[in-house]
PDB file of C-alpha atoms and ligand atoms in Angstrom:
ATOM      1  CA  VAL A 189     161.863 106.576  25.607  1.00 53.00           C
ATOM      2  CA  SER A 190     162.306 103.164  24.079  1.00 54.00           C
ATOM      3  CA  LEU A 191     165.831 102.571  22.793  1.00 54.00           C
ATOM      4  CA  THR A 192     165.054  99.271  21.074  1.00 57.00           C
ATOM      5  CA  ILE A 193     163.882 101.030  17.959  1.00 62.00           C
ATOM      6  CA  SER A 194     166.422 100.955  15.175  1.00 63.00           C
ATOM      7  CA  PRO A 195     167.257 104.086  13.262  1.00 68.00           C
ATOM      8  CA  ILE A 196     165.467 104.741   9.992  1.00 67.00           C
ATOM      9  CA  LYS A 197     167.922 105.397   7.176  1.00 67.00           C
ATOM     10  CA  ASN A 198     167.414 106.998   3.799  1.00 72.00           C
ATOM     11  CA  ALA A 199     168.847 105.742   0.493  1.00 71.00           C
ATOM     12  CA  ASN A 200     172.244 107.338   1.281  1.00 74.00           C
ATOM     13  CA  GLY A 201     172.440 105.570   4.641  1.00 71.00           C
ATOM     14  CA  GLU A 202     171.819 108.768   6.608  1.00 73.00           C
ATOM     15  CA  ILE A 203     169.782 108.388   9.808  1.00 71.00           C
ATOM     16  CA  MET A 204     166.301 109.962   9.648  1.00 70.00           C
ATOM     17  CA  GLY A 205     163.709 110.786  12.304  1.00 72.00           C
ATOM     18  CA  ILE A 206     164.609 108.257  15.011  1.00 61.00           C
ATOM     19  CA  SER A 207     163.752 110.414  17.997  1.00 54.00           C
ATOM     20  CA  LYS A 208     160.244 111.200  16.711  1.00 54.00           C
ATOM     21  CA  ILE A 209     159.266 107.543  16.372  1.00 55.00           C
ATOM     22  CA  ALA A 210     160.789 106.656  19.694  1.00 58.00           C
ATOM     23  CA  ARG A 211     158.858 109.461  21.386  1.00 58.00           C
ATOM     24  CA  ASP A 212     155.520 108.522  19.835  1.00 62.00           C
ATOM     25  CA  ILE A 213     155.776 104.957  21.065  1.00 66.00           C
ATOM     26  CA  SER A 214     156.803 105.939  24.557  1.00 77.00           C
ATOM     27  CA  GLU A 215     153.905 108.409  24.751  1.00 77.00           C
ATOM     28  CA  LYS A 216     151.465 105.693  23.747  1.00 78.00           C
ATOM     29  CA  LYS A 217     152.856 103.324  26.349  1.00 80.00           C
ATOM     30  CA  GLN A 218     152.761 106.020  28.984  1.00 77.00           C
ATOM     31  CA  GLU A 219     149.131 106.792  28.161  1.00 75.00           C
ATOM     32  CA  GLU A 220     148.284 103.082  28.441  1.00 79.00           C
ATOM     33  CA  ARG A 221     150.057 102.769  31.774  1.00 77.00           C
ATOM     34  CA  ARG A 222     148.302 105.872  33.065  1.00 73.00           C
ATOM     35  CA  LYS A 223     144.936 104.438  32.006  1.00 73.00           C
ATOM     36  CA  ASN A 224     145.606 101.190  33.898  1.00 76.00           C
ATOM     37  CA  ASP A 225     146.776 103.113  36.952  1.00 75.00           C
ATOM     38  CA  PHE A 226     143.610 105.212  36.620  1.00 73.00           C
ATOM     39  CA  VAL A 227     141.220 102.264  36.861  1.00 77.00           C
ATOM     40  CA  SER A 228     142.888 100.823  39.955  1.00 78.00           C
ATOM     41  CA  MET A 229     143.124 104.254  41.545  1.00 76.00           C
ATOM     42  CA  VAL A 230     139.430 104.986  40.934  1.00 83.00           C
ATOM     43  CA  SER A 231     138.473 101.795  42.739  1.00 82.00           C
ATOM     44  CA  HIS A 232     140.813 102.589  45.607  1.00 81.00           C
ATOM     45  CA  GLU A 233     139.825 106.254  45.864  1.00 81.00           C
ATOM     46  CA  LEU A 234     136.110 105.509  45.983  1.00 86.00           C
ATOM     47  CA  LYS A 235     136.571 102.664  48.419  1.00 87.00           C
ATOM     48  CA  THR A 236     138.412 104.777  50.992  1.00 84.00           C
ATOM     49  CA  PRO A 237     135.640 107.344  51.662  1.00 86.00           C
ATOM     50  CA  LEU A 238     133.003 104.605  51.399  1.00 90.00           C
ATOM     51  CA  THR A 239     134.731 102.546  54.085  1.00 91.00           C
ATOM     52  CA  SER A 240     134.918 105.605  56.279  1.00 89.00           C
ATOM     53  CA  ILE A 241     131.196 106.363  55.691  1.00 92.00           C
ATOM     54  CA  LEU A 242     130.314 102.785  56.547  1.00 93.00           C
ATOM     55  CA  LEU A 243     132.360 102.731  59.757  1.00 93.00           C
ATOM     56  CA  SER A 244     131.049 106.147  60.825  1.00 92.00           C
ATOM     57  CA  SER A 245     127.422 105.099  60.246  1.00 92.00           C
ATOM     58  CA  GLN A 246     127.917 101.972  62.339  1.00 93.00           C
ATOM     59  CA  ALA A 247     129.545 103.977  65.146  1.00 91.00           C
ATOM     60  CA  MET A 248     126.693 106.512  64.874  1.00 90.00           C
ATOM     61  CA  GLN A 249     124.103 103.767  65.308  1.00 90.00           C
ATOM     62  CA  ARG A 250     125.919 102.566  68.428  1.00 90.00           C
ATOM     63  CA  GLY A 251     126.011 106.177  69.689  1.00 87.00           C
ATOM     64  CA  PHE A 252     122.253 106.602  69.157  1.00 87.00           C
ATOM     65  CA  LYS A 253     121.580 103.310  70.925  1.00 89.00           C
ATOM     66  CA  ASN A 254     123.396 104.732  73.938  1.00 88.00           C
ATOM     67  CA  ASN A 255     121.618 108.082  73.540  1.00 86.00           C
ATOM     68  CA  ASN A 256     124.926 109.786  72.788  1.00 84.00           C
ATOM     69  CA  LEU A 257     123.830 112.570  70.449  1.00 84.00           C
ATOM     70  CA  GLU A 258     127.172 114.391  70.525  1.00 85.00           C
ATOM     71  CA  ILE A 259     129.002 111.423  68.955  1.00 84.00           C
ATOM     72  CA  GLY A 260     126.254 111.201  66.338  1.00 85.00           C
ATOM     73  CA  ARG A 261     126.612 114.867  65.452  1.00 84.00           C
ATOM     74  CA  ASN A 262     130.409 114.661  65.037  1.00 85.00           C
ATOM     75  CA  LEU A 263     130.238 111.523  62.954  1.00 89.00           C
ATOM     76  CA  SER A 264     127.571 112.974  60.679  1.00 91.00           C
ATOM     77  CA  VAL A 265     129.902 115.898  59.822  1.00 87.00           C
ATOM     78  CA  GLY A 266     132.562 113.353  58.813  1.00 87.00           C
ATOM     79  CA  ILE A 267     130.054 111.453  56.683  1.00 91.00           C
ATOM     80  CA  GLU A 268     128.977 114.666  54.958  1.00 90.00           C
ATOM     81  CA  ASN A 269     132.608 115.571  54.185  1.00 86.00           C
ATOM     82  CA  GLN A 270     133.408 112.161  52.737  1.00 87.00           C
ATOM     83  CA  ALA A 271     130.256 112.285  50.632  1.00 90.00           C
ATOM     84  CA  LYS A 272     131.241 115.751  49.338  1.00 86.00           C
ATOM     85  CA  ARG A 273     134.666 114.409  48.404  1.00 84.00           C
ATOM     86  CA  MET A 274     133.082 111.575  46.448  1.00 88.00           C
ATOM     87  CA  THR A 275     130.594 113.913  44.769  1.00 88.00           C
ATOM     88  CA  SER A 276     133.348 116.187  43.486  1.00 86.00           C
ATOM     89  CA  MET A 277     135.345 113.157  42.280  1.00 87.00           C
ATOM     90  CA  ILE A 278     132.325 111.752  40.449  1.00 89.00           C
ATOM     91  CA  GLN A 279     131.604 115.175  38.924  1.00 89.00           C
ATOM     92  CA  ASP A 280     135.108 115.053  37.426  1.00 90.00           C
ATOM     93  CA  PHE A 281     134.468 111.563  36.003  1.00 90.00           C
ATOM     94  CA  LEU A 282     131.156 112.667  34.486  1.00 91.00           C
ATOM     95  CA  ASN A 283     132.770 115.737  32.955  1.00 92.00           C
ATOM     96  CA  LEU A 284     135.618 113.592  31.618  1.00 92.00           C
ATOM     97  CA  ALA A 285     133.178 111.175  29.981  1.00 90.00           C
ATOM     98  CA  LYS A 286     131.198 114.045  28.423  1.00 93.00           C
ATOM     99  CA  ILE A 287     134.366 115.739  27.173  1.00 92.00           C
ATOM    100  CA  GLU A 288     135.545 112.491  25.560  1.00 90.00           C
ATOM    101  CA  GLU A 289     132.190 112.031  23.823  1.00 91.00           C
ATOM    102  CA  GLY A 290     132.156 115.672  22.740  1.00 91.00           C
ATOM    103  CA  LYS A 291     128.884 116.044  24.627  1.00 91.00           C
ATOM    104  CA  ILE A 292     129.808 118.595  27.232  1.00 93.00           C
ATOM    105  CA  ARG A 293     127.523 121.649  26.980  1.00 94.00           C
ATOM    106  CA  MET A 294     127.940 125.103  28.463  1.00 96.00           C
ATOM    107  CA  HIS A 295     125.091 127.201  29.852  1.00 96.00           C
ATOM    108  CA  PHE A 296     126.289 130.761  29.801  1.00 97.00           C
ATOM    109  CA  GLU A 297     124.922 133.396  32.165  1.00 96.00           C
ATOM    110  CA  TYR A 298     126.097 136.583  33.837  1.00 95.00           C
ATOM    111  CA  PHE A 299     127.023 136.139  37.479  1.00 96.00           C
ATOM    112  CA  GLN A 300     129.080 137.742  40.222  1.00 96.00           C
ATOM    113  CA  ILE A 301     132.425 135.995  40.510  1.00 96.00           C
ATOM    114  CA  LEU A 302     132.917 136.882  44.196  1.00 97.00           C
ATOM    115  CA  GLY A 303     129.801 134.912  45.211  1.00 97.00           C
ATOM    116  CA  LEU A 304     131.085 131.830  43.397  1.00 97.00           C
ATOM    117  CA  LEU A 305     134.564 132.121  44.968  1.00 97.00           C
ATOM    118  CA  GLN A 306     132.969 132.324  48.431  1.00 97.00           C
ATOM    119  CA  GLU A 307     130.826 129.244  47.743  1.00 95.00           C
ATOM    120  CA  ILE A 308     133.789 127.226  46.505  1.00 95.00           C
ATOM    121  CA  VAL A 309     135.939 128.167  49.485  1.00 95.00           C
ATOM    122  CA  SER A 310     133.256 127.294  52.030  1.00 91.00           C
ATOM    123  CA  GLU A 311     132.550 123.971  50.233  1.00 86.00           C
ATOM    124  CA  ALA A 312     136.265 123.106  50.224  1.00 85.00           C
ATOM    125  CA  ARG A 313     136.918 124.021  53.873  1.00 81.00           C
ATOM    126  CA  TYR A 314     136.300 120.427  54.878  1.00 79.00           C
ATOM    127  CA  ILE A 315     139.356 119.276  52.902  1.00 82.00           C
ATOM    128  CA  SER A 316     141.622 121.242  55.203  1.00 84.00           C
ATOM    129  CA  GLU A 317     141.104 123.416  58.233  1.00 84.00           C
ATOM    130  CA  LYS A 318     144.815 124.011  58.449  1.00 91.00           C
ATOM    131  CA  HIS A 319     145.395 126.101  55.336  1.00 95.00           C
ATOM    132  CA  ILE A 320     144.784 129.833  55.321  1.00 96.00           C
ATOM    133  CA  ILE A 321     142.426 130.486  52.415  1.00 97.00           C
ATOM    134  CA  LYS A 322     141.901 134.101  51.361  1.00 97.00           C
ATOM    135  CA  ILE A 323     139.725 135.702  48.724  1.00 97.00           C
ATOM    136  CA  GLN A 324     140.808 138.888  46.935  1.00 98.00           C
ATOM    137  CA  CYS A 325     138.039 139.971  44.615  1.00 96.00           C
ATOM    138  CA  ASN A 326     135.809 143.006  44.194  1.00 90.00           C
ATOM    139  CA  SER A 327     132.084 142.266  44.526  1.00 86.00           C
ATOM    140  CA  SER A 328     131.193 144.367  41.482  1.00 88.00           C
ATOM    141  CA  HIS A 329     132.870 142.033  38.968  1.00 93.00           C
ATOM    142  CA  GLU A 330     130.526 139.972  36.810  1.00 94.00           C
ATOM    143  CA  VAL A 331     131.463 137.421  34.188  1.00 96.00           C
ATOM    144  CA  LEU A 332     129.679 135.708  31.311  1.00 95.00           C
ATOM    145  CA  ALA A 333     130.306 131.974  31.825  1.00 97.00           C
ATOM    146  CA  ASP A 334     128.840 128.608  32.838  1.00 97.00           C
ATOM    147  CA  ARG A 335     128.596 129.043  36.622  1.00 97.00           C
ATOM    148  CA  ASP A 336     128.618 125.328  37.549  1.00 95.00           C
ATOM    149  CA  LYS A 337     131.502 124.486  35.243  1.00 96.00           C
ATOM    150  CA  ILE A 338     133.623 127.436  36.413  1.00 97.00           C
ATOM    151  CA  GLY A 339     132.761 126.237  39.917  1.00 96.00           C
ATOM    152  CA  GLN A 340     134.280 122.845  39.052  1.00 95.00           C
ATOM    153  CA  VAL A 341     137.360 124.605  37.590  1.00 97.00           C
ATOM    154  CA  LEU A 342     137.836 126.558  40.823  1.00 97.00           C
ATOM    155  CA  THR A 343     137.161 123.502  43.001  1.00 95.00           C
ATOM    156  CA  ASN A 344     139.818 121.519  41.131  1.00 95.00           C
ATOM    157  CA  LEU A 345     142.367 124.348  41.376  1.00 97.00           C
ATOM    158  CA  LEU A 346     141.641 124.928  45.063  1.00 97.00           C
ATOM    159  CA  THR A 347     141.734 121.206  45.896  1.00 94.00           C
ATOM    160  CA  ASN A 348     145.145 120.983  44.201  1.00 96.00           C
ATOM    161  CA  ALA A 349     146.424 124.089  46.008  1.00 97.00           C
ATOM    162  CA  ILE A 350     145.473 122.393  49.296  1.00 95.00           C
ATOM    163  CA  LYS A 351     146.829 118.974  48.292  1.00 94.00           C
ATOM    164  CA  TYR A 352     150.163 120.247  47.065  1.00 96.00           C
ATOM    165  CA  SER A 353     150.983 122.774  49.787  1.00 96.00           C
ATOM    166  CA  PRO A 354     151.890 122.335  53.448  1.00 95.00           C
ATOM    167  CA  GLU A 355     149.497 122.874  56.337  1.00 94.00           C
ATOM    168  CA  GLY A 356     149.598 126.479  57.472  1.00 95.00           C
ATOM    169  CA  GLY A 357     150.323 127.663  53.923  1.00 96.00           C
ATOM    170  CA  THR A 358     148.342 130.553  52.474  1.00 97.00           C
ATOM    171  CA  ILE A 359     146.156 130.093  49.419  1.00 98.00           C
ATOM    172  CA  VAL A 360     144.642 133.031  47.583  1.00 98.00           C
ATOM    173  CA  LEU A 361     141.670 132.926  45.221  1.00 98.00           C
ATOM    174  CA  GLY A 362     141.352 136.186  43.426  1.00 97.00           C
ATOM    175  CA  CYS A 363     139.965 138.188  40.588  1.00 97.00           C
ATOM    176  CA  GLU A 364     141.313 141.300  38.932  1.00 95.00           C
ATOM    177  CA  LYS A 365     140.055 143.422  36.073  1.00 94.00           C
ATOM    178  CA  ILE A 366     142.678 143.514  33.325  1.00 93.00           C
ATOM    179  CA  SER A 367     140.705 145.437  30.699  1.00 91.00           C
ATOM    180  CA  ASN A 368     137.180 146.707  30.114  1.00 88.00           C
ATOM    181  CA  ALA A 369     136.185 143.346  28.720  1.00 91.00           C
ATOM    182  CA  SER A 370     138.185 140.859  30.731  1.00 94.00           C
ATOM    183  CA  LEU A 371     138.724 139.605  34.224  1.00 96.00           C
ATOM    184  CA  ARG A 372     141.728 137.576  35.394  1.00 97.00           C
ATOM    185  CA  ILE A 373     140.917 134.851  37.908  1.00 98.00           C
ATOM    186  CA  PHE A 374     143.668 133.098  39.831  1.00 98.00           C
ATOM    187  CA  VAL A 375     144.446 130.556  42.537  1.00 98.00           C
ATOM    188  CA  SER A 376     147.871 130.803  44.147  1.00 98.00           C
ATOM    189  CA  ASP A 377     149.592 128.679  46.751  1.00 98.00           C
ATOM    190  CA  GLU A 378     152.861 128.386  48.652  1.00 97.00           C
ATOM    191  CA  GLY A 379     153.272 124.709  47.907  1.00 97.00           C
ATOM    192  CA  VAL A 380     155.725 122.293  46.327  1.00 97.00           C
ATOM    193  CA  GLY A 381     155.753 124.057  42.955  1.00 97.00           C
ATOM    194  CA  ILE A 382     156.155 122.486  39.511  1.00 97.00           C
ATOM    195  CA  SER A 383     159.311 122.221  37.376  1.00 96.00           C
ATOM    196  CA  ASN A 384     159.375 123.870  33.941  1.00 96.00           C
ATOM    197  CA  ALA A 385     159.427 120.457  32.236  1.00 95.00           C
ATOM    198  CA  ASP A 386     156.343 119.250  34.163  1.00 96.00           C
ATOM    199  CA  GLN A 387     154.482 122.521  33.543  1.00 96.00           C
ATOM    200  CA  LYS A 388     154.398 121.616  29.840  1.00 95.00           C
ATOM    201  CA  GLU A 389     152.687 118.259  30.546  1.00 95.00           C
ATOM    202  CA  LEU A 390     150.348 119.340  33.344  1.00 95.00           C
ATOM    203  CA  PHE A 391     147.128 119.684  31.368  1.00 96.00           C
ATOM    204  CA  LYS A 392     147.347 116.338  29.579  1.00 94.00           C
ATOM    205  CA  ARG A 393     144.887 113.606  30.475  1.00 90.00           C
ATOM    206  CA  PHE A 394     146.123 111.258  33.257  1.00 87.00           C
ATOM    207  CA  PHE A 395     149.359 113.200  33.728  1.00 91.00           C
ATOM    208  CA  ARG A 396     150.739 113.228  37.282  1.00 90.00           C
ATOM    209  CA  VAL A 397     154.096 114.608  38.376  1.00 93.00           C
ATOM    210  CA  GLU A 398     156.398 111.795  39.450  1.00 90.00           C
ATOM    211  CA  ARG A 399     158.384 113.082  42.397  1.00 90.00           C
ATOM    212  CA  LYS A 400     159.320 111.063  45.482  1.00 89.00           C
ATOM    213  CA  GLU A 401     157.798 113.537  47.922  1.00 88.00           C
ATOM    214  CA  LEU A 402     154.448 113.395  46.063  1.00 91.00           C
ATOM    215  CA  ALA A 403     154.156 109.602  46.119  1.00 87.00           C
ATOM    216  CA  ASN A 404     151.663 109.598  49.012  1.00 87.00           C
ATOM    217  CA  ILE A 405     149.335 112.195  47.513  1.00 88.00           C
ATOM    218  CA  SER A 406     146.511 110.454  45.715  1.00 82.00           C
ATOM    219  CA  GLY A 407     144.841 111.663  42.552  1.00 85.00           C
ATOM    220  CA  PHE A 408     143.806 110.676  39.038  1.00 86.00           C
ATOM    221  CA  GLY A 409     145.597 113.187  36.863  1.00 90.00           C
ATOM    222  CA  ILE A 410     142.366 114.389  35.287  1.00 92.00           C
ATOM    223  CA  GLY A 411     141.620 117.534  37.332  1.00 94.00           C
ATOM    224  CA  LEU A 412     143.738 119.935  35.310  1.00 97.00           C
ATOM    225  CA  TYR A 413     142.778 118.297  32.010  1.00 96.00           C
ATOM    226  CA  ILE A 414     139.115 119.015  32.821  1.00 96.00           C
ATOM    227  CA  VAL A 415     140.002 122.560  33.878  1.00 97.00           C
ATOM    228  CA  ALA A 416     141.720 123.165  30.525  1.00 97.00           C
ATOM    229  CA  GLU A 417     138.825 121.616  28.549  1.00 96.00           C
ATOM    230  CA  ILE A 418     136.111 123.610  30.344  1.00 97.00           C
ATOM    231  CA  LEU A 419     138.067 126.817  29.810  1.00 98.00           C
ATOM    232  CA  HIS A 420     138.550 125.902  26.158  1.00 96.00           C
ATOM    233  CA  TYR A 421     134.744 126.039  25.823  1.00 96.00           C
ATOM    234  CA  HIS A 422     134.930 129.560  27.303  1.00 97.00           C
ATOM    235  CA  ASN A 423     137.533 130.604  24.703  1.00 96.00           C
ATOM    236  CA  SER A 424     139.969 130.796  27.553  1.00 97.00           C
ATOM    237  CA  ILE A 425     143.277 129.169  28.448  1.00 97.00           C
ATOM    238  CA  ILE A 426     144.618 128.003  31.800  1.00 98.00           C
ATOM    239  CA  SER A 427     148.184 129.015  32.502  1.00 97.00           C
ATOM    240  CA  VAL A 428     150.593 128.395  35.356  1.00 98.00           C
ATOM    241  CA  GLU A 429     153.510 130.204  36.898  1.00 98.00           C
ATOM    242  CA  SER A 430     155.470 128.165  39.360  1.00 98.00           C
ATOM    243  CA  GLU A 431     158.815 127.614  40.991  1.00 96.00           C
ATOM    244  CA  GLU A 432     159.779 124.351  42.692  1.00 95.00           C
ATOM    245  CA  GLY A 433     159.660 124.684  46.458  1.00 94.00           C
ATOM    246  CA  LYS A 434     158.098 128.167  46.332  1.00 96.00           C
ATOM    247  CA  GLY A 435     154.528 127.730  45.083  1.00 98.00           C
ATOM    248  CA  SER A 436     152.272 128.005  42.065  1.00 98.00           C
ATOM    249  CA  THR A 437     149.720 130.367  40.561  1.00 98.00           C
ATOM    250  CA  PHE A 438     147.112 129.066  38.116  1.00 98.00           C
ATOM    251  CA  GLN A 439     145.177 131.681  36.182  1.00 98.00           C
ATOM    252  CA  PHE A 440     142.679 132.244  33.390  1.00 98.00           C
ATOM    253  CA  VAL A 441     140.694 135.090  31.880  1.00 97.00           C
ATOM    254  CA  LEU A 442     136.917 135.355  31.487  1.00 97.00           C
ATOM    255  CA  GLU A 443     134.737 137.870  29.699  1.00 93.00           C
ATOM    256  CA  ASN A 444     133.883 140.668  32.117  1.00 89.00           C
ATOM    257  CA  LYS A 445     130.752 142.779  32.371  1.00 80.00           C
ATOM    258  CA  ASP A 446     130.544 145.702  34.790  1.00 68.00           C
TER     259      ASP A 446
HETATM  260  P1  ADP B 570     145.905 114.986  40.385  1.00 70.25           P
HETATM  261  O1  ADP B 570     146.056 116.060  41.411  1.00 70.25           O
HETATM  262  O2  ADP B 570     144.703 114.156  40.586  1.00 70.25           O
HETATM  263  O3  ADP B 570     147.154 114.183  40.225  1.00 70.25           O
HETATM  264  P2  ADP B 570     145.624 117.063  38.354  1.00 70.25           P
HETATM  265  O4  ADP B 570     145.293 116.929  36.910  1.00 70.25           O
HETATM  266  O5  ADP B 570     144.730 117.924  39.159  1.00 70.25           O
HETATM  267  O6  ADP B 570     145.690 115.605  38.932  1.00 70.25           O
HETATM  268  O7  ADP B 570     147.093 117.601  38.469  1.00 70.25           O
HETATM  269  C1  ADP B 570     148.146 116.994  37.725  1.00 70.25           C
HETATM  270  C2  ADP B 570     149.470 117.102  38.466  1.00 70.25           C
HETATM  271  O8  ADP B 570     149.884 118.467  38.540  1.00 70.25           O
HETATM  272  C3  ADP B 570     149.412 116.628  39.903  1.00 70.25           C
HETATM  273  O9  ADP B 570     149.654 115.254  39.998  1.00 70.25           O
HETATM  274  C4  ADP B 570     150.476 117.473  40.585  1.00 70.25           C
HETATM  275  O10 ADP B 570     151.725 116.835  40.538  1.00 70.25           O
HETATM  276  C5  ADP B 570     150.552 118.736  39.752  1.00 70.25           C
HETATM  277  N1  ADP B 570     149.870 119.885  40.403  1.00 70.25           N
HETATM  278  C6  ADP B 570     148.603 120.284  40.193  1.00 70.25           C
HETATM  279  N2  ADP B 570     148.312 121.379  40.936  1.00 70.25           N
HETATM  280  C7  ADP B 570     149.433 121.673  41.632  1.00 70.25           C
HETATM  281  C8  ADP B 570     149.792 122.692  42.571  1.00 70.25           C
HETATM  282  N3  ADP B 570     148.922 123.635  42.951  1.00 70.25           N
HETATM  283  N4  ADP B 570     151.053 122.670  43.079  1.00 70.25           N
HETATM  284  C9  ADP B 570     151.947 121.716  42.696  1.00 70.25           C
HETATM  285  N5  ADP B 570     151.673 120.728  41.824  1.00 70.25           N
HETATM  286  C10 ADP B 570     150.436 120.703  41.291  1.00 70.25           C
END
């Protein structure tokens, strides 16, 4: 909060509304700083997997030259994983751009939620082999939603659960019927957790928690914003329950059809 702003006084000399003005300005500055950080981070984040793809391809070519197929096979798995990482990142950027332009469209259909959870988990396995990822969901549950977009919601929540929890931690993706017409879907982890103050900011564009122990974890601060926006188009809300040092559970409700 900027303290250089002088108090606004009314005709009687009483101080009026100083904190509101100070807050507005600091929010604007913060947003600007986050935007600048965002551009440099995007460049960095895309460059890292690209460099790795480039180096792996060159090593693969050397392996093939020496007829070493095993090296080629291992490197190609790495290349695929890096490409998947970039694809998911770019999907977030595209969604962000469409949300900003008000052009994001939903294509609603009925589908089985368990099948989608299984797909998302197997797609995300490459991010970490060291977390225990479990699914708790009955195969009979169907929802009315945009399958791809809910897939992106779940990918973002699962990627975060992996990023913000220690290796060996358990992550659960689940679904649970809470009434005839609605299904609760959740992603829980045993990670670093989020303070009450940060929980209020979490779904804002470009917001990232500033804690020393998180300084090395890269990200853009748009994942949860996109989650919240996509769910908004489903008449749904993302919510979080979390305790610092213990873990977090993100959840939302979709229309259920059995
Ligand atoms: P990013 O992960 O790219 O920073 P997100 O919008 O996905 O952006 O998340 C915003 C912030 O919320 C993160 O920077 C992180 O501090 C916090 N966060 C998100 N998910 C979790 C989680 N499962 N556990 C702890 N903190 C989380």
